[in-house]
Coordinates of C-alpha atoms in Angstrom, one line a residue:
M1 CA 38.1 36.2 93.4
R2 CA 37.9 34.5 96.8
A3 CA 34.6 34.6 98.6
V4 CA 32.9 33.3 101.7
L5 CA 29.2 32.6 101.9
V6 CA 27.8 32.9 105.4
V7 CA 24.6 30.9 105.7
N8 CA 22.0 31.1 108.4
P9 CA 20.5 27.6 108.2
K10 CA 17.4 28.9 109.9
A11 CA 16.7 31.6 107.3
T12 CA 12.9 31.6 106.9
T13 CA 12.6 31.7 103.1
T14 CA 15.2 29.2 102.0
S15 CA 15.7 25.5 102.0
E16 CA 18.6 23.1 101.7
R17 CA 17.9 22.7 98.0
S18 CA 17.8 26.4 97.4
R19 CA 21.1 26.8 99.3
D20 CA 22.6 24.2 97.0
V21 CA 21.4 26.1 93.9
L22 CA 22.8 29.3 95.3
V23 CA 26.2 27.7 96.0
R24 CA 26.5 26.3 92.5
A25 CA 25.5 29.7 91.0
L26 CA 28.1 31.6 93.1
R27 CA 30.8 29.1 92.3
S28 CA 30.4 29.8 88.6
E29 CA 31.7 33.3 89.4
V30 CA 34.0 33.1 92.4
D31 CA 36.2 30.7 94.4
L32 CA 33.7 30.0 97.2
A33 CA 33.9 28.7 100.8
V34 CA 30.6 28.1 102.6
R35 CA 30.3 28.6 106.4
Y36 CA 27.2 28.0 108.5
T37 CA 26.2 29.9 111.6
R38 CA 25.5 27.8 114.7
R39 CA 24.4 30.4 117.3
R40 CA 23.5 34.0 117.7
G41 CA 26.6 36.1 117.1
H42 CA 28.5 33.4 115.1
A43 CA 28.1 35.3 111.8
T44 CA 30.2 38.1 113.3
D45 CA 33.1 35.7 114.1
L46 CA 32.8 34.1 110.6
A47 CA 32.9 37.5 108.8
R48 CA 35.8 38.7 110.9
E49 CA 37.8 35.6 110.2
A50 CA 37.1 35.9 106.4
A51 CA 38.2 39.5 106.4
E52 CA 41.4 38.6 108.2
E53 CA 42.1 35.8 105.7
G54 CA 42.1 38.4 103.0
V55 CA 39.0 37.3 101.0
D56 CA 37.6 39.6 98.4
L57 CA 33.9 39.1 99.0
V58 CA 31.6 38.0 101.8
V59 CA 28.1 36.9 100.8
T60 CA 25.2 36.5 103.3
L61 CA 22.2 34.2 103.1
G62 CA 19.8 35.1 105.8
G63 CA 17.8 38.0 107.2
D64 CA 18.7 41.4 108.4
G65 CA 20.0 40.0 111.7
T66 CA 22.6 37.9 109.8
V67 CA 23.6 40.9 107.7
N68 CA 24.0 43.0 110.9
E69 CA 26.3 40.4 112.5
V70 CA 28.4 40.0 109.3
V71 CA 28.8 43.8 109.0
N72 CA 30.0 44.0 112.6
G73 CA 32.5 41.2 111.9
L74 CA 33.8 43.1 108.9
M75 CA 34.0 46.5 110.6
T76 CA 35.9 45.1 113.6
A77 CA 38.3 42.9 111.6
D78 CA 42.0 43.6 111.2
P79 CA 42.5 42.6 107.5
P80 CA 45.7 42.4 105.6
T81 CA 47.2 45.8 104.7
V82 CA 46.0 47.3 101.4
T83 CA 48.0 50.1 99.9
G84 CA 46.1 53.1 98.8
G85 CA 42.3 53.5 98.5
T86 CA 39.7 54.3 101.1
S87 CA 39.1 52.6 104.4
A88 CA 36.3 50.6 102.8
D89 CA 38.8 49.2 100.3
R90 CA 40.6 47.4 103.2
L91 CA 37.6 45.2 103.7
P92 CA 35.9 42.5 101.6
A93 CA 32.9 43.7 99.6
L94 CA 29.5 42.6 100.9
A95 CA 26.8 40.9 98.9
T96 CA 23.4 40.1 100.5
V97 CA 21.1 37.4 99.3
P98 CA 17.7 38.0 100.8
G99 CA 16.7 35.0 103.0
G100 CA 14.7 36.4 105.9
S101 CA 11.1 37.5 106.3
T102 CA 11.6 41.2 105.6
N103 CA 15.1 41.8 104.1
V104 CA 15.1 45.6 104.6
F105 CA 18.8 46.1 104.0
A106 CA 18.8 44.1 100.7
R107 CA 15.7 45.9 99.4
A108 CA 17.1 49.3 100.4
L109 CA 20.0 48.5 98.1
G110 CA 17.5 47.8 95.2
L111 CA 17.7 44.0 95.3
P112 CA 14.5 42.0 94.7
R113 CA 12.7 40.5 97.7
E114 CA 13.0 36.9 96.6
W115 CA 16.4 35.1 96.9
P116 CA 16.5 33.7 93.3
D117 CA 16.1 37.2 91.7
G118 CA 18.5 38.7 94.3
T119 CA 21.1 36.1 93.4
S120 CA 20.8 36.8 89.7
M121 CA 21.3 40.5 90.3
I122 CA 24.3 39.9 92.6
L123 CA 25.9 37.6 89.9
E124 CA 25.3 40.3 87.3
G125 CA 26.9 42.9 89.7
L126 CA 30.0 40.6 90.1
R127 CA 30.4 40.1 86.4
L128 CA 30.1 43.9 85.7
G129 CA 32.1 45.0 88.7
R130 CA 29.1 46.9 90.0
S131 CA 29.3 48.1 93.6
R132 CA 28.8 51.2 95.8
T133 CA 30.2 52.4 99.0
I134 CA 27.7 53.1 101.8
G135 CA 27.8 54.7 105.2
L136 CA 26.8 52.9 108.4
G137 CA 25.5 53.9 111.8
R138 CA 27.1 53.0 115.1
A139 CA 25.4 52.7 118.4
D140 CA 28.0 52.6 121.2
D141 CA 30.3 49.9 119.9
R142 CA 27.9 48.1 117.5
Y143 CA 27.3 49.0 113.9
F144 CA 23.9 49.0 112.1
T145 CA 22.9 49.2 108.5
F146 CA 19.5 50.7 108.2
C147 CA 17.7 51.4 111.6
A148 CA 17.8 51.6 115.3
G149 CA 15.0 52.1 117.9
F150 CA 14.9 53.3 121.4
G151 CA 11.6 53.0 123.3
L152 CA 8.3 51.8 121.7
D153 CA 9.7 50.6 118.4
A154 CA 12.2 48.4 120.1
A155 CA 9.7 47.1 122.6
V156 CA 7.5 46.0 119.7
V157 CA 10.5 44.1 118.2
H158 CA 10.9 42.4 121.5
R159 CA 7.3 41.3 121.6
V160 CA 7.6 39.9 118.0
E161 CA 10.8 38.0 118.9
M162 CA 9.1 36.4 121.9
A163 CA 6.2 35.4 119.8
R164 CA 8.5 33.8 117.2
K165 CA 10.2 31.8 120.0
R166 CA 6.8 30.4 120.8
G167 CA 6.4 29.2 117.2
R168 CA 4.6 32.2 115.6
V169 CA 5.5 33.1 112.0
S170 CA 6.7 36.6 111.3
T171 CA 4.0 38.3 109.4
P172 CA 2.8 41.9 109.0
S173 CA -0.3 41.1 111.1
L174 CA 2.0 39.8 113.9
Y175 CA 3.9 43.1 114.0
L176 CA 0.7 45.1 113.9
R177 CA -0.8 43.2 116.9
A178 CA 2.5 43.5 118.8
A179 CA 2.5 47.3 118.1
V180 CA -1.1 47.8 119.3
N181 CA -0.6 45.7 122.4
Q182 CA 2.7 47.4 123.3
Y183 CA 1.2 50.9 122.8
F184 CA -1.9 50.3 124.9
L185 CA -0.7 47.8 127.5
G186 CA 3.1 48.1 127.7
S187 CA 3.9 51.8 127.4
D188 CA 4.1 54.6 129.9
R189 CA 2.4 57.1 127.6
R190 CA 2.0 59.8 130.3
H191 CA 5.6 60.3 131.3
P192 CA 8.1 60.8 128.4
M193 CA 11.6 60.2 129.8
I194 CA 14.1 60.3 126.9
R195 CA 16.5 63.2 126.2
L196 CA 18.4 63.8 123.0
E197 CA 21.8 65.5 123.2
R198 CA 23.9 66.8 120.4
P199 CA 27.4 68.4 120.5
G200 CA 27.0 72.2 120.5
E201 CA 23.2 72.1 120.5
E202 CA 20.5 72.5 123.1
S203 CA 19.2 69.1 124.3
E204 CA 15.7 68.0 123.4
G205 CA 13.9 66.6 126.4
E206 CA 10.7 64.8 127.3
L207 CA 10.7 62.4 124.3
A208 CA 8.7 59.2 124.5
T209 CA 10.4 57.1 121.8
A210 CA 12.9 57.5 118.9
I211 CA 13.5 55.9 115.5
I212 CA 16.9 56.3 113.9
Q213 CA 17.5 55.6 110.2
N214 CA 20.7 55.2 108.2
T215 CA 18.7 54.8 105.0
A216 CA 15.1 54.8 103.8
P217 CA 12.8 52.9 104.3
W218 CA 12.8 52.2 108.0
T219 CA 11.0 48.9 107.4
Y220 CA 8.3 47.2 105.2
L221 CA 4.9 46.0 105.9
G222 CA 4.6 43.3 103.2
E223 CA 5.4 45.2 100.0
R224 CA 4.6 48.6 101.6
E225 CA 7.5 50.9 102.6
I226 CA 7.2 52.5 106.0
N227 CA 9.1 55.8 106.2
P228 CA 9.3 58.0 109.3
N229 CA 12.4 59.6 107.8
P230 CA 12.0 59.5 104.0
D231 CA 15.1 61.6 103.3
A232 CA 17.5 59.2 105.1
S233 CA 20.3 57.9 102.9
F234 CA 23.3 55.6 102.9
D235 CA 25.2 58.6 101.6
L236 CA 24.4 61.0 104.4
G237 CA 24.4 61.0 108.2
L238 CA 21.7 59.6 110.5
D239 CA 18.0 60.7 110.5
V240 CA 15.9 60.8 113.7
M241 CA 12.2 60.9 114.3
A242 CA 11.1 61.1 117.9
L243 CA 7.7 61.5 119.5
R244 CA 7.4 63.9 122.4
Q245 CA 4.3 62.1 123.7
L246 CA 2.3 59.0 122.9
K247 CA -1.2 60.5 123.0
V248 CA -3.7 58.5 121.0
A249 CA -4.7 61.3 118.6
S250 CA -1.2 62.6 117.7
T251 CA 0.3 59.2 117.5
S252 CA -2.4 58.0 115.2
R253 CA -1.9 61.0 113.0
T254 CA 1.9 60.4 112.8
V255 CA 1.4 56.7 112.0
T256 CA -1.0 57.6 109.2
Q257 CA 1.6 60.0 107.8
M258 CA 4.3 57.3 108.0
F259 CA 2.1 54.9 106.0
S260 CA 1.2 57.4 103.3
R261 CA 2.5 57.3 99.8
Q262 CA 4.4 60.5 100.3
P263 CA 5.4 60.3 104.0
D264 CA 6.4 63.5 105.8
P265 CA 5.6 63.1 109.5
R266 CA 5.0 66.5 111.1
G267 CA 3.2 68.0 114.1
R268 CA 3.8 69.5 117.5
Q269 CA 4.6 66.1 119.0
V270 CA 7.1 65.2 116.3
L271 CA 10.9 65.9 116.4
R272 CA 12.7 65.3 113.1
L273 CA 16.5 65.6 112.5
H274 CA 18.2 65.1 109.2
D275 CA 21.8 64.1 108.3
V276 CA 23.1 64.1 111.9
A277 CA 26.7 63.1 112.5
E278 CA 26.4 62.4 116.2
F279 CA 23.9 62.4 119.1
T280 CA 23.2 60.6 122.4
L281 CA 19.9 59.4 123.8
V282 CA 19.6 59.4 127.6
A283 CA 16.6 58.0 129.5
A284 CA 15.5 58.5 133.1
R285 CA 15.0 54.7 133.3
P286 CA 16.1 51.8 131.0
Q287 CA 14.4 51.7 127.6
A288 CA 14.0 48.9 125.0
F289 CA 16.7 49.1 122.3
Q290 CA 17.0 47.5 118.9
L291 CA 19.4 47.6 115.9
D292 CA 18.4 46.4 112.4
G293 CA 15.4 44.7 113.9
D294 CA 17.2 42.7 116.6
Y295 CA 16.3 43.4 120.2
L296 CA 19.4 44.1 122.3
G297 CA 17.8 44.5 125.8
E298 CA 17.3 47.8 127.7
R299 CA 19.6 50.7 127.9
E300 CA 19.7 54.0 129.8
K301 CA 22.1 55.7 127.4
V302 CA 23.2 55.1 123.8
R303 CA 25.6 57.2 121.7
F304 CA 24.9 57.2 118.0
I305 CA 27.5 58.1 115.3
S306 CA 27.4 58.2 111.5
V307 CA 30.2 56.3 109.9
P308 CA 30.5 57.6 106.2
A309 CA 31.8 55.5 103.3
A310 CA 32.3 52.5 105.6
L311 CA 31.6 49.5 103.4
R312 CA 31.5 48.4 99.7
V313 CA 28.4 46.4 98.7
I314 CA 27.5 44.6 95.5
C315 CA 24.3 46.0 94.1

């Protein structure tokens, strides 16, 4: 089996020594080439090249941002023709070694949080031929694996990214402070300006923010799962939770519901949609936008599509 390991050398929870251990372990099972990312977006190019070379497996070592780039490289590749099988069979399988601070995608697949344990499970999956096919989400022309945000959620991600550029370490407390500051100081809580449109359905207007999930959980706060849409699944369409207004009382109640052991956010200010194939978010003015925890700037309009049975993953 030919494989390519795409390494983000800035991955927060790994070192050069741990990378060497991982490479030796993988080479005990596969014919491995190692490629390092040099800039943002480089992992997309490396994964696309690997798929077009006809490799069997692409392994990532990095966080959710690295995984997202690799997935986009695989999904936009033109691999050698494979006779029979599904569209996912045309592409290399994906294995994800957790190397970031949160690793939502890897943990959603059932992998342990720490990279040594995750590596062991991946090696076992390779030996046993254990894999599954998952669906993805697509926002305009970019794919995502577990979540997207439009509005408040994405603005919080932006605040965290700016703090990390100033040398701050990504921690649950950093996210909480960013969320509180954005909510009280950076949000127009009085004038919801997002509209959700679905083919053949009446539009939902005057929404303040929206969270989109391709699986559950949406994210983690340390070891704690956070689940606005607990029924979201890799095997179904997209799930949406939107808030109509950002009033203090109703928003606090919704956040408390999301953090509960059995989350099921409800209320007059909450819009929930389950297993949706396609929808579009339109804003009266540009809104912050993120995919898989990476801030992508501001948008006035984003079209979301569920892409079923898109990719094989080792689990």
